[in-house]
Structures are given as structure tokens and as C-alpha cells.
Tab-separated table of C-alpha atoms in Angstrom:
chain	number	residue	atom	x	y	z
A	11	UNK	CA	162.018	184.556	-72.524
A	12	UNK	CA	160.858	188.589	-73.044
A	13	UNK	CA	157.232	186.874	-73.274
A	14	UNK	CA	157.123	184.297	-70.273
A	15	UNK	CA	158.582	187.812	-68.556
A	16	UNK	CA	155.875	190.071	-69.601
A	17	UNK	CA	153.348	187.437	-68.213
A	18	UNK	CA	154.754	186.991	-65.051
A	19	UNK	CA	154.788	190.898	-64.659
A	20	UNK	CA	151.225	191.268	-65.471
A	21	UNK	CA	150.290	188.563	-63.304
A	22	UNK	CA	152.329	189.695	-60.634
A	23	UNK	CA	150.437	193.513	-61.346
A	24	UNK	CA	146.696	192.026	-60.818
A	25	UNK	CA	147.880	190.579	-57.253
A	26	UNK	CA	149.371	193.621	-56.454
A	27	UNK	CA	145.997	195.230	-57.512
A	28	UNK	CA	143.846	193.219	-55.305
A	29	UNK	CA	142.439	191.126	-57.566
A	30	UNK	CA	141.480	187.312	-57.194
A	31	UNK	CA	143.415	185.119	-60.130
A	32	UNK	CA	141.933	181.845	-61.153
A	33	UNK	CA	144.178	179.615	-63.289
A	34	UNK	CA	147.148	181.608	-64.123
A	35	UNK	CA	149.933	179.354	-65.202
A	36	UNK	CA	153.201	180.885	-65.245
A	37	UNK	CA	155.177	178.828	-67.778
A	38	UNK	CA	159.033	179.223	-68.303
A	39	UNK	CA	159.283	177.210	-70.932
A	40	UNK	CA	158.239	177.961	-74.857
A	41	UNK	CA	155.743	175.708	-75.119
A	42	UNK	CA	152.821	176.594	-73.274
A	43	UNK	CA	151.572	179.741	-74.986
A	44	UNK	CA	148.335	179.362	-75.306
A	45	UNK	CA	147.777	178.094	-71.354
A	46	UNK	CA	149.741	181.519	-70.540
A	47	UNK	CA	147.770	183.890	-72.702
A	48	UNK	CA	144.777	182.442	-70.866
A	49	UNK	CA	145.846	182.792	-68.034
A	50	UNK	CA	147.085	186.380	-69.048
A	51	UNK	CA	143.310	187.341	-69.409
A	52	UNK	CA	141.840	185.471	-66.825
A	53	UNK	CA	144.171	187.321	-64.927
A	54	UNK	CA	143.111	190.365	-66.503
A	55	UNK	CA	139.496	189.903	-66.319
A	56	UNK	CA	139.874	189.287	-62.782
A	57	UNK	CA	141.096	192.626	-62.415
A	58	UNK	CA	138.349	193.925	-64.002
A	59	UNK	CA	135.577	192.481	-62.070
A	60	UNK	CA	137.348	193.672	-58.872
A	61	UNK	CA	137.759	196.736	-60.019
A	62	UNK	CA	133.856	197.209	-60.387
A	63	UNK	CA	133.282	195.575	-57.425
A	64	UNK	CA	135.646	197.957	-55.688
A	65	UNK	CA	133.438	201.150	-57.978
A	66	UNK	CA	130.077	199.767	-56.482
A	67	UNK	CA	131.982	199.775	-53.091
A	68	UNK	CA	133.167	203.305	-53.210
A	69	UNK	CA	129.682	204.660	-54.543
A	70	UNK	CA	127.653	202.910	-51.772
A	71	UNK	CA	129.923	204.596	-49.214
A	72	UNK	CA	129.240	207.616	-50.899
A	73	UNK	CA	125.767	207.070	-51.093
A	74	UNK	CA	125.538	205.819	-47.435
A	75	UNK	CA	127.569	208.747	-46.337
A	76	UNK	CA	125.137	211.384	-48.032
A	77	UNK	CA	122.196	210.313	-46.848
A	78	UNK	CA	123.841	210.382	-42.950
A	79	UNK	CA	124.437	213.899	-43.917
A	80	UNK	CA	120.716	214.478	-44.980
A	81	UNK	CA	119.619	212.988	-41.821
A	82	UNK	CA	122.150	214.523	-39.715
A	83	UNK	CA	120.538	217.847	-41.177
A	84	UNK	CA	117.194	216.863	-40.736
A	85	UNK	CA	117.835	216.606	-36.904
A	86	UNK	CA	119.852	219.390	-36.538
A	87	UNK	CA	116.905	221.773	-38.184
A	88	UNK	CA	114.441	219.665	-35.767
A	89	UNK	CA	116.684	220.778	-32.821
A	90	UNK	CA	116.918	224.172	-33.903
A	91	UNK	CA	113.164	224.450	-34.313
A	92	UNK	CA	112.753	223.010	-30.575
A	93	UNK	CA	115.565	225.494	-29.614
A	94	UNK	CA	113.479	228.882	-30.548
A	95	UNK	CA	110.833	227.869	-28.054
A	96	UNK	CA	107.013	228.004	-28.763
A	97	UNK	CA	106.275	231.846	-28.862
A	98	UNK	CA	109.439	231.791	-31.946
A	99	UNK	CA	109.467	231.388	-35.605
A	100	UNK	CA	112.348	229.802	-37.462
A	101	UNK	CA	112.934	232.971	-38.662
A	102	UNK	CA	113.090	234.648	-34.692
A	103	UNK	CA	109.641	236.264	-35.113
A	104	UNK	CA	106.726	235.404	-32.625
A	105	UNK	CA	102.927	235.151	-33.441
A	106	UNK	CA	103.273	237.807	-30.329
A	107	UNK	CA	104.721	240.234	-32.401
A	108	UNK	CA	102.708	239.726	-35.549
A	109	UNK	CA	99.459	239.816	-33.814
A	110	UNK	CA	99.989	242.927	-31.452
A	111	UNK	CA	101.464	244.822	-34.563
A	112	UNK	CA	98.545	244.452	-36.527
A	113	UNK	CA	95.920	245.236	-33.903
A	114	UNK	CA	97.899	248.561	-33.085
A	115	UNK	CA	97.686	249.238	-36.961
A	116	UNK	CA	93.628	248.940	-36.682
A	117	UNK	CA	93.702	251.200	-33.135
A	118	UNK	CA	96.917	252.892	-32.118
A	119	UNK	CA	97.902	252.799	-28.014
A	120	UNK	CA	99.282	250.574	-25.720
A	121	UNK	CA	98.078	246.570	-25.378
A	122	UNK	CA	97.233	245.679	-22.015
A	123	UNK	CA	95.390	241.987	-22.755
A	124	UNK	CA	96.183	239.170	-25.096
A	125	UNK	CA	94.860	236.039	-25.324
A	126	UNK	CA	94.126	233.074	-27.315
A	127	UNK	CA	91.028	231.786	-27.067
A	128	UNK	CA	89.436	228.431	-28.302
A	129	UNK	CA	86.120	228.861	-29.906
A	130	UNK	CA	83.595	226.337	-29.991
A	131	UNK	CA	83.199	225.691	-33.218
A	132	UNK	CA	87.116	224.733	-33.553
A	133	UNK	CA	88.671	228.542	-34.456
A	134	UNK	CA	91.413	230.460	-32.296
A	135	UNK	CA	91.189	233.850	-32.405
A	136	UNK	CA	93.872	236.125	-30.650
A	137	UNK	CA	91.714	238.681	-28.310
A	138	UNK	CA	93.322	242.415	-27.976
A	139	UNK	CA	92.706	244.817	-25.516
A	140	UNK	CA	94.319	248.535	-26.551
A	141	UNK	CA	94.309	251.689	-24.196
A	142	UNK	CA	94.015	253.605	-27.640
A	143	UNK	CA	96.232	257.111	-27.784
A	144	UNK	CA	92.532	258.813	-28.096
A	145	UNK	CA	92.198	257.268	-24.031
A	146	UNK	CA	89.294	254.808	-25.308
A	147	UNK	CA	89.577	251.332	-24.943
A	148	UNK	CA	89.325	249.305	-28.193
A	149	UNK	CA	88.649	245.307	-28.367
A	150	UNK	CA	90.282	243.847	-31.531
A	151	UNK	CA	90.772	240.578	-33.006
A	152	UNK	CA	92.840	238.677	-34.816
A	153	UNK	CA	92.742	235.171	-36.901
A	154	UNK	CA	95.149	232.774	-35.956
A	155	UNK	CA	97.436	233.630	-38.394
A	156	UNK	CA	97.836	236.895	-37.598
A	157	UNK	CA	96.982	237.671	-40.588
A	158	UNK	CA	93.692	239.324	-40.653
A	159	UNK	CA	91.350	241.996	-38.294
A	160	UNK	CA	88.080	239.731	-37.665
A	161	UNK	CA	86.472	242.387	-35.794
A	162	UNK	CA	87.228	245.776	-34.119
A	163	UNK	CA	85.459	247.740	-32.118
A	164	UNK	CA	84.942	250.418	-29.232
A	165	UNK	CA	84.553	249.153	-25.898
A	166	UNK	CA	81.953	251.193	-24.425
A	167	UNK	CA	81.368	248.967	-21.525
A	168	UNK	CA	81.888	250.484	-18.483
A	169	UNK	CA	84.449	248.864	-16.432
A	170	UNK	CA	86.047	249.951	-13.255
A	171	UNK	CA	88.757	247.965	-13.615
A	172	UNK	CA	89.515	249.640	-16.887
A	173	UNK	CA	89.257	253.078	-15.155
A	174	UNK	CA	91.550	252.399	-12.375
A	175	UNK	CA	94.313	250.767	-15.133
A	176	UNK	CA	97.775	252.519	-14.995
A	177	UNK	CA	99.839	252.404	-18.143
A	178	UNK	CA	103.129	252.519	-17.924
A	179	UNK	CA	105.450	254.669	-20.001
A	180	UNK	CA	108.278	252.564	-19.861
A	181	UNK	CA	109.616	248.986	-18.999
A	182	UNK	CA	108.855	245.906	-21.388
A	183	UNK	CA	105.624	245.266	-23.141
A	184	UNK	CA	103.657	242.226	-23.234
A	185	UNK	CA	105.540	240.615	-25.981
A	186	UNK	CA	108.507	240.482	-23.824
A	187	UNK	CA	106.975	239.626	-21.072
A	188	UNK	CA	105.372	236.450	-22.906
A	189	UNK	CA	108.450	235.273	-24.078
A	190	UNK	CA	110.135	235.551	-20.654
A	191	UNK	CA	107.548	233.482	-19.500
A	192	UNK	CA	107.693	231.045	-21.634
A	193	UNK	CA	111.480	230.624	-21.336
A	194	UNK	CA	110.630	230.468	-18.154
A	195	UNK	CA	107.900	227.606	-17.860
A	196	UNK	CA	108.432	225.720	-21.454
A	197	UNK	CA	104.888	225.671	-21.094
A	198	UNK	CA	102.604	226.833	-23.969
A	199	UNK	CA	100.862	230.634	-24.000
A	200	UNK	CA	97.168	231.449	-22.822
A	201	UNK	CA	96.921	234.856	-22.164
A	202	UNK	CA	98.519	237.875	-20.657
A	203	UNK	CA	97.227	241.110	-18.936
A	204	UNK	CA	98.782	244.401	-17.181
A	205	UNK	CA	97.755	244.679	-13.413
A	206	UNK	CA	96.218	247.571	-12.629
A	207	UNK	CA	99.170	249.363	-11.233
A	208	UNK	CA	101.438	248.912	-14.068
A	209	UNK	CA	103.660	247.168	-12.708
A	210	UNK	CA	104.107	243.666	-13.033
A	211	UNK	CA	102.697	241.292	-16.239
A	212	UNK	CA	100.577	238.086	-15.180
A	213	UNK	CA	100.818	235.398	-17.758
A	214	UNK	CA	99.238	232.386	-18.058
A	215	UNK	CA	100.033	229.146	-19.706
A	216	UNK	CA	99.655	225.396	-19.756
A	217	UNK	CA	102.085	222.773	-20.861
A	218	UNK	CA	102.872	219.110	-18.716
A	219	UNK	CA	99.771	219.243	-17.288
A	220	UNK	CA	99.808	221.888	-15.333
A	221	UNK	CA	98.923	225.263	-15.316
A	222	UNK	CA	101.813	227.769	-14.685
A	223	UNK	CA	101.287	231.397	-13.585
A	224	UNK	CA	104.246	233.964	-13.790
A	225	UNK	CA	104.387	237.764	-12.811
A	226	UNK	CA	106.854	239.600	-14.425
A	227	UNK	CA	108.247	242.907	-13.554
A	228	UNK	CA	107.345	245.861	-16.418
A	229	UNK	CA	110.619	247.502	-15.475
A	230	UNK	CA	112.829	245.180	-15.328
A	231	UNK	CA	111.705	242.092	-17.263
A	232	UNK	CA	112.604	240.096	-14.412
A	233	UNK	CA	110.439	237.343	-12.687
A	234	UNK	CA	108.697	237.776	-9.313
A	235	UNK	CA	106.781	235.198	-8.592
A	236	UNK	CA	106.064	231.976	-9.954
A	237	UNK	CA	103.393	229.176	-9.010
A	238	UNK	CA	102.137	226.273	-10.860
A	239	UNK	CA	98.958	223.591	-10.272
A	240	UNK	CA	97.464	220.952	-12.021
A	241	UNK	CA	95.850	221.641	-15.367
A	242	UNK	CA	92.053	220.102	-14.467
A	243	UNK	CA	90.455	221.243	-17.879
């Protein structure tokens, strides 16, 4: 009686578990031992299988889950990157910076030009125009990296518009101003140069097929005018 007990507990345990049971014969009297023992381990190996099954289950959740998170991440950093803008670096640095820094490391003053200029044979090359602390004008520039001084030189041409140019001792420099343009626009940079007076920033840049134009105030940083066209080139 203890025995035909014990099976009809462990039975009774591997549908409680889940498990699928095949053929288990549940015999009350003395006689059918060996039809209860295998039933007792078909029982039991039923149990088993669905308990591997259920394993392989639980690890391809876990393995589906993980690689939502990896994608989830992967979009995330892609949105973040698109965030920044174009003038910004992952890190929150612009080419702007990098490029304006190292020209005023080969001649020391104030930039009043920057621009990024398509060669013909493929290259860009960032163009610099300094008002140099000496009150010379230098031209300097810059791989497209901003890594490296290509060339540097005096510019001994004589210009009136460079004699009439005003430099302002305060307000935002052309860095800032670039970026505020490009928040402005979304569009992509060309170039940027100081008006004569000093006062306002005129940058240019294309993005959507068009070509934007922005003036932006050297004291304030703010916007003042704002006019876009086609882009025909």
C-alpha cells in the first residue's frame, strides 16, 4: 500500500510540475509492479524533457531580451549623435573649435573668416583669416582634420576691405556664432565672416537644398535676419 502511495505521489508531482505523462498506470492493487515502476519513470522522464524544454525557453528569452537591449542602445547612441547637431562631436567638441585653436597657435589675434572649401582634386581644407595681435593679417590653413597647418602665411595683399574691418573686443566669436546658426538652420556649415563694422556674423550654409544665410549679432548671439533660396550648385 506505502508503494502504490509513493507512485501516485510522484505522479501526481510531475502534473503538478507541468509535465506531459504518457502511460502512467496507477495500480492499487499488488500485482502490477512492474507496469507502475514504468510508469514511475516515464513519468519521470517526462519531467525531465520538460524541464529542458522549459531551460531552452528561459535562455531564448534571455537571449531575445539582450539583444533588444543591444539594439535599443544602438539607437539611442544614433539619436544622441543626431542630437549634438553637425558642428558637435560626441564628445561636445566642434571641428570649429579645433580648427580656429590651432590656426591661432600658428598666428595669434582674432579670426574674422572661416571656411571650408572643396578642392578640386577631392581635399577640404578649412581657410583662416586672423587680424594677428602684431595688426597684420595672416591666411592659414588647416587639413580637414584639424589636425595639421598646410600652409601659413602673411597676407600682404592690399585690401580695402581689410583696412576698413572693425574688430570687436567683445561679444561672441565665430565659433559661437556657427553653432547658433546651425541650430538655427539644421543645415550644414560653409563659411563665416565678420562684417566690416563688427557687428553682426554672416554665415553661410547649405542643407535641404537650399542655401540658408543667417546674421548674427556679435553682442548678443542673437539672430537678426534670416533668408534662405534654392541651392543651384
Amino acid at each position: 500500500m506505502k508503494r502504490n502511495t509513493l507512485i501516485a505521489i510522484a505522479a501526481a508531482g510531475a502534473v503538478i510540475a507541468g509535465g506531459t505523462i504518457g502511460g502512467v498506470a496507477l495500480a492499487s492493487g499488488s500485482g502490477g509492479g512492474e507496469q507502475e515502476l514504468r510508469g514511475t519513470e516515464q513519468a519521470a522522464a517526462a519531467v525531465d524533457i520538460s524541464d529542458r524544454d522549459d531551460d531552452r525557453d528561459d535562455r531564448d528569452d534571455r537571449d531575445d531580451d539582450a539583444e533588444r537591449e543591444q539594439e535599443q542602445g544602438r539607437d539611442q547612441s544614433q539619436d544622441a549623435g543626431q542630437g549634438q547637431g553637425q558642428g558637435q562631436d560626441q564628445d561636445g567638441d566642434s571641428p570649429y573649435s579645433r580648427v580656429t585653436a590651432l590656426a591661432l597657435s600658428e598666428a595669434p589675434g582674432f579670426v574674422t573668416d572661416l571656411e571650408r572649401d572643396h578642392r578640386d582634386n577631392g581635399t577640404v581644407v578649412w581657410e583662416v583669416d586672423i587680424f594677428g595681435t602684431d595688426g597684420q593679417w595672416y591666411d592659414v590653413e588647416i587639413n580637414e582634420d584639424g589636425t595639421e597647418v598646410l600652409r601659413s602665411h602673411l597676407d600682404n595683399d592690399d585690401d580695402d576691405d581689410d583696412d576698413r574691418q572693425v574688430i570687436p573686443s567683445s561679444g561672441i566669436d565665430i565659433v559661437e556664432a556657427i553653432l547658433i546658426a546651425e541650430q538655427h538652420t539644421g543645415a550644414a556649415f560653409k563659411d563665416a565672416d565678420l562684417d566690416d563694422d563688427g557687428r553682426h556674423w554672416e554665415i553661410e550654409l547649405r542643407g535641404d537644398g537650399y542655401e540658408h544665410e543667417v546674421k548674427v549679432a556679435v553682442a548678443t548671439g542673437e539672430v537678426t535676419a534670416y533668408e534662405k533660396e534654392n541651392d543651384d550648385d
